[in-house]
């Protein structure tokens, strides 16, 4: 989706304001918003791609003005509703009315350290060979899906060179739609800054971006 | 719902009552439904508040500076080399370590969201997740670096890594001069979080309190 999350190359947001000695959280509610998001992810009701799409879909004005964890909490509330784990009324009241839905698993305290240490690897087996090899010249496709994608707009129709062929990874575009993992070869692609941004850019500079094979065409 | 009139994803204390109530309501509900174990929440928070952080990454860098074999492994297979030091897990499953040299300065961003190597750096700072950084890191990396007090020679490559997939990047900063013979522990004290994102350099010996 050409949504507010796709920020690369936008202008007008001003300087980067780094807060000296920044605390990890700025309020207790942020801790809980983070932890609830992680814990609900472990129920296996949705995947990380779907949860990113939920955050991207909160409305552009909200996305650019809300704080980070307000976005997380709002997306979590939306996912809980979308997957019918609770109703809007229950969320508003903080009180269960209907019987709970069945979830695949619940993250128990005793399993939490091991679950966090294990994470959620996305490398998958895939038959066949990657279409591209290091050094190949490729062009990022010019497409504008309305769903989730991880090909930033600033790359579309731009040429780059395969820097590294990686493993097959879960394909976020299908994964976010609930259409399966559909693993695709992933590449690190090297783009010249001047090809992306014109002659104003430093000719020595590059941007390296991870692109799945369906994002790329051979030149 | 009240609107916030702030920008830059700063924390805003006017959010507090509303957000506090909403989080409490959602937590009560999800616990009552049996989807969430409240004790698990405490462990998650403790993990990212107290256990996982840039001290992990600093130890990785210090070891790479001290041990050429480890450095080679780290650059060839960052995931395995980092796991060998005990740092694994969420948002660090697939690691690519990129080395700063005399010719290349690396810098990491996630223009699409907030991807960040939690297992070695912990949770990202607000600025990393903010619109100014995410928008400008790719189009104006040198301008961003200047705001962090970092100046890179015009004829040196600035290489920006946009974390669009589940690969997570750790910058291996250049080892400062004047640190010959230092222990890994001494070296780790020179490795700042920003030096491992690429918005900073490792500290020089005279920048560290004795």
Short mmCIF file of C-alpha atoms in Angstrom, two decimals:
data_model
loop_
_atom_site.label_atom_id
_atom_site.label_comp_id
_atom_site.label_asym_id
_atom_site.label_seq_id
_atom_site.Cartn_x
_atom_site.Cartn_y
_atom_site.Cartn_z
CA UNK A 1 0.00 0.00 0.00
CA UNK A 2 1.29 3.45 -0.87
CA UNK A 3 0.58 4.39 2.72
CA UNK A 4 2.03 6.71 5.33
CA UNK A 5 4.52 4.07 6.48
CA UNK A 6 6.47 4.29 3.22
CA UNK A 7 8.60 7.22 4.30
CA UNK A 8 11.87 6.77 2.44
CA UNK A 9 12.77 9.97 0.59
CA UNK A 10 9.97 12.13 1.98
CA UNK A 11 10.90 15.67 2.94
CA UNK A 12 9.66 18.22 5.41
CA UNK A 13 9.71 16.21 8.63
CA UNK A 14 12.55 18.31 10.01
CA UNK A 15 15.71 17.33 11.87
CA UNK A 16 16.26 14.08 13.73
CA UNK A 17 15.73 14.77 17.41
CA UNK A 18 17.75 12.32 19.45
CA UNK A 19 16.88 12.50 23.16
CA UNK A 20 19.99 12.33 25.36
CA UNK A 21 19.93 9.44 27.83
CA UNK A 22 16.59 8.33 26.47
CA UNK A 23 14.75 5.84 28.67
CA UNK A 24 13.66 2.57 27.08
CA UNK A 25 10.03 3.44 27.77
CA UNK A 26 8.54 6.86 28.45
CA UNK A 27 5.51 5.61 30.40
CA UNK A 28 4.25 2.39 31.96
CA UNK A 29 1.50 2.07 29.36
CA UNK A 30 4.16 1.81 26.65
CA UNK A 31 5.65 -1.23 28.37
CA UNK A 32 2.27 -2.91 28.45
CA UNK A 33 1.49 -1.99 24.83
CA UNK A 34 4.75 -3.61 23.75
CA UNK A 35 4.34 -6.70 25.93
CA UNK A 36 0.68 -7.24 24.97
CA UNK A 37 1.62 -7.00 21.29
CA UNK A 38 4.39 -9.56 21.71
CA UNK A 39 2.25 -11.90 23.83
CA UNK A 40 -0.71 -11.73 21.44
CA UNK A 41 1.64 -12.43 18.54
CA UNK A 42 2.48 -15.72 20.20
CA UNK A 43 -1.17 -16.81 20.05
CA UNK A 44 -0.52 -17.41 16.35
CA UNK A 45 -3.76 -15.70 15.35
CA UNK A 46 -1.96 -13.38 12.93
CA UNK A 47 1.61 -13.08 11.69
CA UNK A 48 4.12 -10.23 11.80
CA UNK A 49 3.28 -9.14 8.26
CA UNK A 50 -0.41 -8.86 9.10
CA UNK A 51 0.39 -6.87 12.23
CA UNK A 52 2.59 -4.47 10.23
CA UNK A 53 -0.25 -4.01 7.76
CA UNK A 54 -2.61 -3.25 10.65
CA UNK A 55 -0.27 -0.45 11.77
CA UNK A 56 -0.03 0.91 8.22
CA UNK A 57 -3.81 0.97 7.93
CA UNK A 58 -4.71 3.22 10.86
CA UNK A 59 -5.14 6.27 8.64
CA UNK A 60 -2.38 8.56 7.35
CA UNK A 61 -3.07 11.46 9.71
CA UNK A 62 -3.05 9.11 12.69
CA UNK A 63 0.07 7.31 11.56
CA UNK A 64 2.19 10.44 11.29
CA UNK A 65 0.97 12.10 14.48
CA UNK A 66 0.50 9.25 16.94
CA UNK A 67 3.39 8.08 19.08
CA UNK A 68 4.93 4.74 18.25
CA UNK A 69 3.30 2.72 20.98
CA UNK A 70 -0.05 4.40 20.40
CA UNK A 71 0.21 2.99 16.88
CA UNK A 72 1.08 -0.43 18.28
CA UNK A 73 -1.81 -0.41 20.75
CA UNK A 74 -4.31 0.86 18.20
CA UNK A 75 -3.25 -1.82 15.71
CA UNK A 76 -3.49 -4.49 18.39
CA UNK A 77 -7.03 -3.40 19.28
CA UNK A 78 -7.93 -3.53 15.59
CA UNK A 79 -6.44 -7.02 15.13
CA UNK A 80 -8.29 -8.32 18.18
CA UNK A 81 -11.52 -7.05 16.60
CA UNK A 82 -10.71 -8.20 13.06
CA UNK A 83 -9.93 -11.73 14.21
CA UNK A 84 -13.00 -11.76 16.47
CA UNK A 85 -11.05 -12.40 19.63
CA UNK A 86 -13.16 -9.69 21.27
CA UNK A 87 -15.77 -7.13 20.25
CA UNK A 88 -15.39 -3.37 20.11
CA UNK A 89 -17.70 -3.10 23.12
CA UNK A 90 -15.60 -5.52 25.13
CA UNK A 91 -12.44 -3.58 24.27
CA UNK A 92 -14.07 -0.30 25.25
CA UNK A 93 -15.26 -1.74 28.56
CA UNK A 94 -12.20 -3.87 29.29
CA UNK A 95 -14.63 -6.61 30.27
CA UNK A 96 -15.38 -9.94 28.66
CA UNK A 97 -18.99 -10.53 27.63
CA UNK A 98 -18.79 -13.29 25.05
CA UNK A 99 -17.05 -16.64 25.46
CA UNK A 100 -13.39 -16.50 24.42
CA UNK A 101 -12.37 -17.61 20.95
CA UNK A 102 -10.01 -20.55 20.54
CA UNK A 103 -6.38 -19.50 19.99
CA UNK A 104 -3.56 -21.79 18.89
CA UNK A 105 -1.47 -21.24 21.99
CA UNK A 106 -1.04 -18.98 24.99
CA UNK A 107 2.40 -17.79 26.03
CA UNK A 108 2.87 -18.96 29.61
CA UNK A 109 5.31 -17.22 31.93
CA UNK A 110 7.48 -20.30 32.31
CA UNK A 111 7.88 -20.59 28.53
CA UNK A 112 8.48 -16.90 27.89
CA UNK A 113 12.29 -16.66 28.21
CA UNK A 114 12.79 -19.59 25.83
CA UNK A 115 10.17 -18.28 23.39
CA UNK A 116 11.78 -14.84 23.28
CA UNK A 117 15.23 -16.39 22.81
CA UNK A 118 13.96 -18.54 19.97
CA UNK A 119 12.19 -15.78 18.07
CA UNK A 120 10.46 -16.46 14.77
CA UNK A 121 12.87 -17.36 11.97
CA UNK A 122 11.48 -16.77 8.46
CA UNK A 123 13.99 -18.71 6.33
CA UNK A 124 12.25 -21.59 4.54
CA UNK A 125 13.22 -24.45 2.27
CA UNK A 126 12.55 -23.79 -1.38
CA UNK A 127 13.04 -26.05 -4.37
CA UNK A 128 14.96 -24.80 -7.38
CA UNK A 129 17.55 -22.08 -7.66
CA UNK A 130 17.41 -18.31 -7.34
CA UNK A 131 16.92 -16.48 -10.65
CA UNK A 132 19.65 -13.93 -9.97
CA UNK A 133 23.25 -14.06 -8.84
CA UNK A 134 25.59 -11.41 -7.47
CA UNK A 135 26.49 -8.88 -10.14
CA UNK A 136 23.26 -9.25 -12.12
CA UNK A 137 21.61 -5.97 -13.05
CA UNK A 138 17.97 -5.87 -12.02
CA UNK A 139 15.14 -3.39 -11.98
CA UNK A 140 12.67 -3.05 -9.14
CA UNK A 141 9.18 -3.56 -10.51
CA UNK A 142 6.77 -0.72 -10.90
CA UNK A 143 3.78 -1.99 -8.99
CA UNK A 144 1.40 -0.45 -6.51
CA UNK A 145 -0.43 -3.15 -4.58
CA UNK A 146 -3.18 -1.97 -2.23
CA UNK A 147 -2.15 -4.61 0.31
CA UNK A 148 1.05 -5.02 2.30
CA UNK A 149 4.36 -4.95 0.47
CA UNK A 150 7.96 -4.37 1.48
CA UNK A 151 9.19 -2.79 -1.73
CA UNK A 152 9.51 0.91 -0.91
CA UNK A 153 8.17 3.35 -3.50
CA UNK A 154 11.52 5.08 -3.84
CA UNK A 155 12.93 1.95 -5.50
CA UNK A 156 10.23 1.23 -8.03
CA UNK A 157 11.45 1.34 -11.64
CA UNK A 158 15.02 1.87 -10.41
CA UNK A 159 17.94 -0.27 -11.46
CA UNK A 160 20.30 -1.90 -9.04
CA UNK A 161 22.83 -4.70 -8.85
CA UNK A 162 22.46 -7.95 -6.92
CA UNK A 163 24.90 -7.62 -4.04
CA UNK A 164 24.12 -10.89 -2.28
CA UNK A 165 21.72 -13.76 -2.86
CA UNK A 166 20.22 -14.77 0.47
CA UNK A 167 17.97 -17.69 1.45
CA UNK A 168 14.28 -18.10 0.66
CA UNK A 169 12.22 -16.07 3.12
CA UNK A 170 8.53 -15.89 3.90
CA UNK A 171 6.96 -13.53 1.34
CA UNK A 172 5.28 -10.70 3.25
CA UNK A 173 2.90 -9.73 0.47
CA UNK A 174 1.02 -13.05 0.60
CA UNK A 175 1.68 -13.67 4.28
CA UNK A 176 -0.03 -10.42 5.27
CA UNK A 177 -3.12 -11.41 3.30
CA UNK A 178 -3.35 -14.76 5.03
CA UNK A 179 -2.53 -16.50 1.75
CA UNK A 180 0.38 -18.47 3.06
CA UNK A 181 4.12 -18.05 3.41
CA UNK A 182 4.92 -18.62 -0.29
CA UNK A 183 8.71 -18.45 0.36
CA UNK A 184 10.67 -16.43 -2.19
CA UNK A 185 14.38 -15.89 -2.76
CA UNK A 186 15.64 -12.80 -1.03
CA UNK A 187 18.46 -10.60 -2.35
CA UNK A 188 20.46 -7.70 -1.06
CA UNK A 189 20.28 -5.22 -3.94
CA UNK A 190 22.68 -2.31 -4.27
CA UNK A 191 21.29 0.93 -5.67
CA UNK A 192 23.40 3.96 -6.54
CA UNK A 193 22.27 7.05 -4.65
CA UNK A 194 22.43 9.05 -7.89
CA UNK A 195 20.09 6.56 -9.62
CA UNK A 196 17.60 7.02 -6.80
CA UNK A 197 17.89 10.72 -6.06
CA UNK A 198 19.55 12.33 -9.06
CA UNK A 199 22.72 14.32 -9.46
CA UNK A 200 22.38 16.04 -6.10
CA UNK A 201 23.33 12.79 -4.38
CA UNK A 202 26.93 11.88 -3.68
CA UNK A 203 28.14 9.59 -6.51
CA UNK A 204 29.97 7.40 -4.00
CA UNK A 205 26.88 6.63 -1.92
CA UNK A 206 24.60 3.60 -2.17
CA UNK A 207 21.46 2.22 -0.60
CA UNK A 208 21.25 -1.53 -0.04
CA UNK A 209 17.78 -2.98 0.20
CA UNK A 210 16.51 -6.53 0.72
CA UNK A 211 14.18 -7.42 -2.15
CA UNK A 212 12.26 -10.66 -2.72
CA UNK A 213 12.53 -12.14 -6.20
CA UNK A 214 8.97 -11.17 -7.28
CA UNK A 215 9.96 -7.51 -6.72
CA UNK A 216 12.70 -7.71 -9.35
CA UNK A 217 13.00 -7.98 -13.11
CA UNK A 218 16.13 -8.82 -15.08
CA UNK A 219 17.57 -5.96 -17.11
CA UNK B 1 -10.85 10.65 21.01
CA UNK B 2 -8.58 13.60 21.65
CA UNK B 3 -6.18 14.49 18.89
CA UNK B 4 -2.53 14.98 19.57
CA UNK B 5 -0.98 18.11 18.19
CA UNK B 6 2.57 16.90 18.35
CA UNK B 7 4.78 15.65 15.61
CA UNK B 8 7.97 13.67 15.32
CA UNK B 9 6.49 10.79 17.34
CA UNK B 10 7.63 12.45 20.53
CA UNK B 11 6.14 11.11 23.68
CA UNK B 12 3.37 13.40 24.78
CA UNK B 13 2.17 13.47 28.32
CA UNK B 14 -1.31 14.54 27.20
CA UNK B 15 -1.64 10.99 25.88
CA UNK B 16 -1.16 9.53 29.31
CA UNK B 17 -4.65 9.31 30.80
CA UNK B 18 -6.21 8.07 27.57
CA UNK B 19 -3.46 5.57 26.78
CA UNK B 20 -3.23 4.38 30.34
CA UNK B 21 -6.94 3.59 30.38
CA UNK B 22 -6.91 1.91 27.00
CA UNK B 23 -3.94 -0.32 27.83
CA UNK B 24 -5.45 -1.29 31.17
CA UNK B 25 -8.77 -2.11 29.54
CA UNK B 26 -7.15 -4.23 26.85
CA UNK B 27 -4.90 -6.03 29.29
CA UNK B 28 -7.81 -6.86 31.62
CA UNK B 29 -9.85 -8.11 28.72
CA UNK B 30 -7.16 -10.26 27.13
CA UNK B 31 -6.23 -11.76 30.49
CA UNK B 32 -9.88 -12.43 31.35
CA UNK B 33 -10.35 -14.13 27.96
CA UNK B 34 -7.37 -16.34 28.72
CA UNK B 35 -5.30 -15.18 25.73
CA UNK B 36 -2.54 -13.64 27.84
CA UNK B 37 -0.74 -14.76 30.98
CA UNK B 38 -0.10 -11.56 32.97
CA UNK B 39 3.11 -13.00 34.41
CA UNK B 40 4.40 -13.47 30.85
CA UNK B 41 3.93 -9.73 30.25
CA UNK B 42 6.18 -8.95 33.21
CA UNK B 43 8.87 -11.22 31.83
CA UNK B 44 8.66 -9.65 28.37
CA UNK B 45 8.97 -6.17 29.85
CA UNK B 46 11.86 -7.17 32.12
CA UNK B 47 13.66 -8.78 29.19
CA UNK B 48 13.63 -5.66 27.03
CA UNK B 49 13.97 -3.17 29.85
CA UNK B 50 16.80 -4.85 31.75
CA UNK B 51 18.37 -7.79 29.96
CA UNK B 52 18.64 -7.15 26.24
CA UNK B 53 20.34 -3.96 25.11
CA UNK B 54 23.29 -2.41 23.32
CA UNK B 55 25.67 -3.92 25.87
CA UNK B 56 25.12 -7.17 23.94
CA UNK B 57 26.15 -5.65 20.64
CA UNK B 58 29.12 -3.94 22.28
CA UNK B 59 30.45 -7.33 23.39
CA UNK B 60 30.05 -8.67 19.86
CA UNK B 61 32.00 -5.74 18.45
CA UNK B 62 34.72 -5.92 21.11
CA UNK B 63 35.23 -9.60 20.40
CA UNK B 64 35.43 -8.94 16.66
CA UNK B 65 38.06 -6.26 17.30
CA UNK B 66 40.06 -8.70 19.45
CA UNK B 67 39.69 -11.97 17.60
CA UNK B 68 40.28 -12.05 13.82
CA UNK B 69 38.78 -15.54 13.48
CA UNK B 70 35.62 -14.43 15.20
CA UNK B 71 35.47 -11.29 13.07
CA UNK B 72 35.67 -13.34 9.88
CA UNK B 73 32.89 -15.62 11.12
CA UNK B 74 30.80 -12.63 12.18
CA UNK B 75 31.04 -11.04 8.74
CA UNK B 76 30.41 -14.36 6.93
CA UNK B 77 27.57 -15.62 9.10
CA UNK B 78 26.45 -12.96 11.55
CA UNK B 79 23.53 -14.98 12.89
CA UNK B 80 25.64 -17.97 13.96
CA UNK B 81 28.54 -15.93 15.31
CA UNK B 82 26.22 -13.78 17.44
CA UNK B 83 24.27 -16.77 18.74
CA UNK B 84 27.59 -18.30 19.83
CA UNK B 85 27.87 -15.43 22.33
CA UNK B 86 24.40 -16.18 23.67
CA UNK B 87 22.48 -13.40 21.91
CA UNK B 88 19.50 -14.74 20.02
CA UNK B 89 15.81 -14.33 19.60
CA UNK B 90 13.15 -11.99 18.35
CA UNK B 91 14.19 -9.42 15.81
CA UNK B 92 17.66 -10.89 15.59
CA UNK B 93 16.94 -14.22 13.93
CA UNK B 94 18.75 -13.31 10.72
CA UNK B 95 21.73 -11.02 11.19
CA UNK B 96 24.01 -9.35 8.69
CA UNK B 97 27.01 -7.58 10.19
CA UNK B 98 28.41 -4.81 7.98
CA UNK B 99 31.91 -3.51 8.53
CA UNK B 100 33.01 0.10 8.50
CA UNK B 101 36.36 0.54 6.77
CA UNK B 102 38.51 3.38 5.51
CA UNK B 103 36.41 3.29 2.33
CA UNK B 104 32.86 2.59 3.54
CA UNK B 105 30.66 3.98 6.30
CA UNK B 106 27.53 1.92 6.94
CA UNK B 107 24.28 3.21 8.40
CA UNK B 108 21.05 1.32 9.11
CA UNK B 109 17.43 2.43 8.79
CA UNK B 110 13.99 0.92 8.36
CA UNK B 111 12.06 3.29 6.09
CA UNK B 112 8.91 1.14 6.23
CA UNK B 113 8.57 0.64 9.98
CA UNK B 114 11.05 0.18 12.80
CA UNK B 115 13.07 -2.99 12.10
CA UNK B 116 16.02 -3.08 14.45
CA UNK B 117 18.26 -5.85 15.81
CA UNK B 118 16.63 -6.33 19.22
CA UNK B 119 18.86 -9.24 20.23
CA UNK B 120 22.00 -7.12 20.12
CA UNK B 121 20.73 -3.55 20.57
CA UNK B 122 17.47 -3.93 22.51
CA UNK B 123 14.46 -1.82 21.58
CA UNK B 124 15.06 1.11 19.22
CA UNK B 125 15.19 4.72 20.43
CA UNK B 126 12.33 7.03 19.45
CA UNK B 127 14.41 8.89 16.85
CA UNK B 128 15.12 5.66 14.95
CA UNK B 129 11.37 5.08 14.61
CA UNK B 130 10.60 8.71 13.80
CA UNK B 131 9.56 10.21 10.47
CA UNK B 132 12.60 12.52 10.21
CA UNK B 133 15.07 9.64 10.41
CA UNK B 134 13.09 7.15 8.34
CA UNK B 135 12.43 9.67 5.57
CA UNK B 136 15.87 11.23 5.32
CA UNK B 137 18.31 8.42 6.05
CA UNK B 138 18.06 7.19 2.45
CA UNK B 139 17.86 10.51 0.57
CA UNK B 140 20.14 12.61 2.76
CA UNK B 141 22.31 10.27 4.84
CA UNK B 142 25.14 12.77 5.13
CA UNK B 143 22.78 15.45 6.38
CA UNK B 144 21.44 13.06 9.01
CA UNK B 145 24.94 12.05 10.01
CA UNK B 146 25.89 15.72 10.40
CA UNK B 147 23.04 16.12 12.89
CA UNK B 148 24.63 13.30 14.89
CA UNK B 149 27.98 15.09 14.70
CA UNK B 150 29.42 12.61 12.21
CA UNK B 151 31.18 13.90 9.12
CA UNK B 152 32.18 11.46 6.39
CA UNK B 153 34.71 12.48 3.71
CA UNK B 154 33.09 13.26 0.35
CA UNK B 155 35.13 10.58 -1.42
CA UNK B 156 34.17 7.85 1.07
CA UNK B 157 31.07 5.74 0.39
CA UNK B 158 28.11 6.09 2.71
CA UNK B 159 26.21 2.82 2.44
CA UNK B 160 22.70 2.86 3.85
CA UNK B 161 20.98 -0.43 4.66
CA UNK B 162 17.19 -0.20 4.49
CA UNK B 163 15.85 -3.09 6.60
CA UNK B 164 12.90 -4.07 4.44
CA UNK B 165 13.00 -7.82 5.17
CA UNK B 166 13.64 -9.83 8.33
CA UNK B 167 17.41 -9.36 7.93
CA UNK B 168 18.69 -7.28 10.80
CA UNK B 169 21.86 -5.22 10.51
CA UNK B 170 24.61 -4.52 12.98
CA UNK B 171 27.34 -2.08 12.01
CA UNK B 172 30.85 -3.15 13.01
CA UNK B 173 32.46 0.22 13.72
CA UNK B 174 36.16 0.87 13.14
CA UNK B 175 38.36 0.19 16.12
CA UNK B 176 39.64 3.47 17.56
CA UNK B 177 43.33 4.24 17.50
CA UNK B 178 45.24 4.05 20.75
CA UNK B 179 43.53 0.87 21.96
CA UNK B 180 46.30 -1.63 21.30
CA UNK B 181 46.42 -4.28 23.98
CA UNK B 182 43.04 -3.37 25.46
CA UNK B 183 40.89 -6.14 26.88
CA UNK B 184 37.51 -6.96 25.35
CA UNK B 185 35.85 -5.42 28.39
CA UNK B 186 37.77 -2.17 27.95
CA UNK B 187 36.99 -2.13 24.24
CA UNK B 188 33.28 -2.76 24.80
CA UNK B 189 33.09 0.49 26.77
CA UNK B 190 33.99 2.35 23.55
CA UNK B 191 31.13 0.85 21.55
CA UNK B 192 28.07 3.06 21.66
CA UNK B 193 24.62 2.10 20.46
CA UNK B 194 24.77 4.72 17.72
CA UNK B 195 28.11 3.39 16.49
CA UNK B 196 26.37 0.06 15.84
CA UNK B 197 23.49 1.77 13.97
CA UNK B 198 26.00 3.82 12.02
CA UNK B 199 24.85 7.23 13.25
CA UNK B 200 27.91 7.42 15.45
CA UNK B 201 31.51 6.30 15.66
CA UNK B 202 33.12 4.28 18.42
CA UNK B 203 34.47 6.47 21.20
CA UNK B 204 38.14 7.28 21.31
CA UNK B 205 40.04 6.43 24.51
CA UNK B 206 40.00 10.04 25.68
CA UNK B 207 36.16 10.11 25.51
CA UNK B 208 35.80 7.38 28.13
CA UNK B 209 35.78 8.26 31.81
CA UNK B 210 38.78 6.69 33.51
#
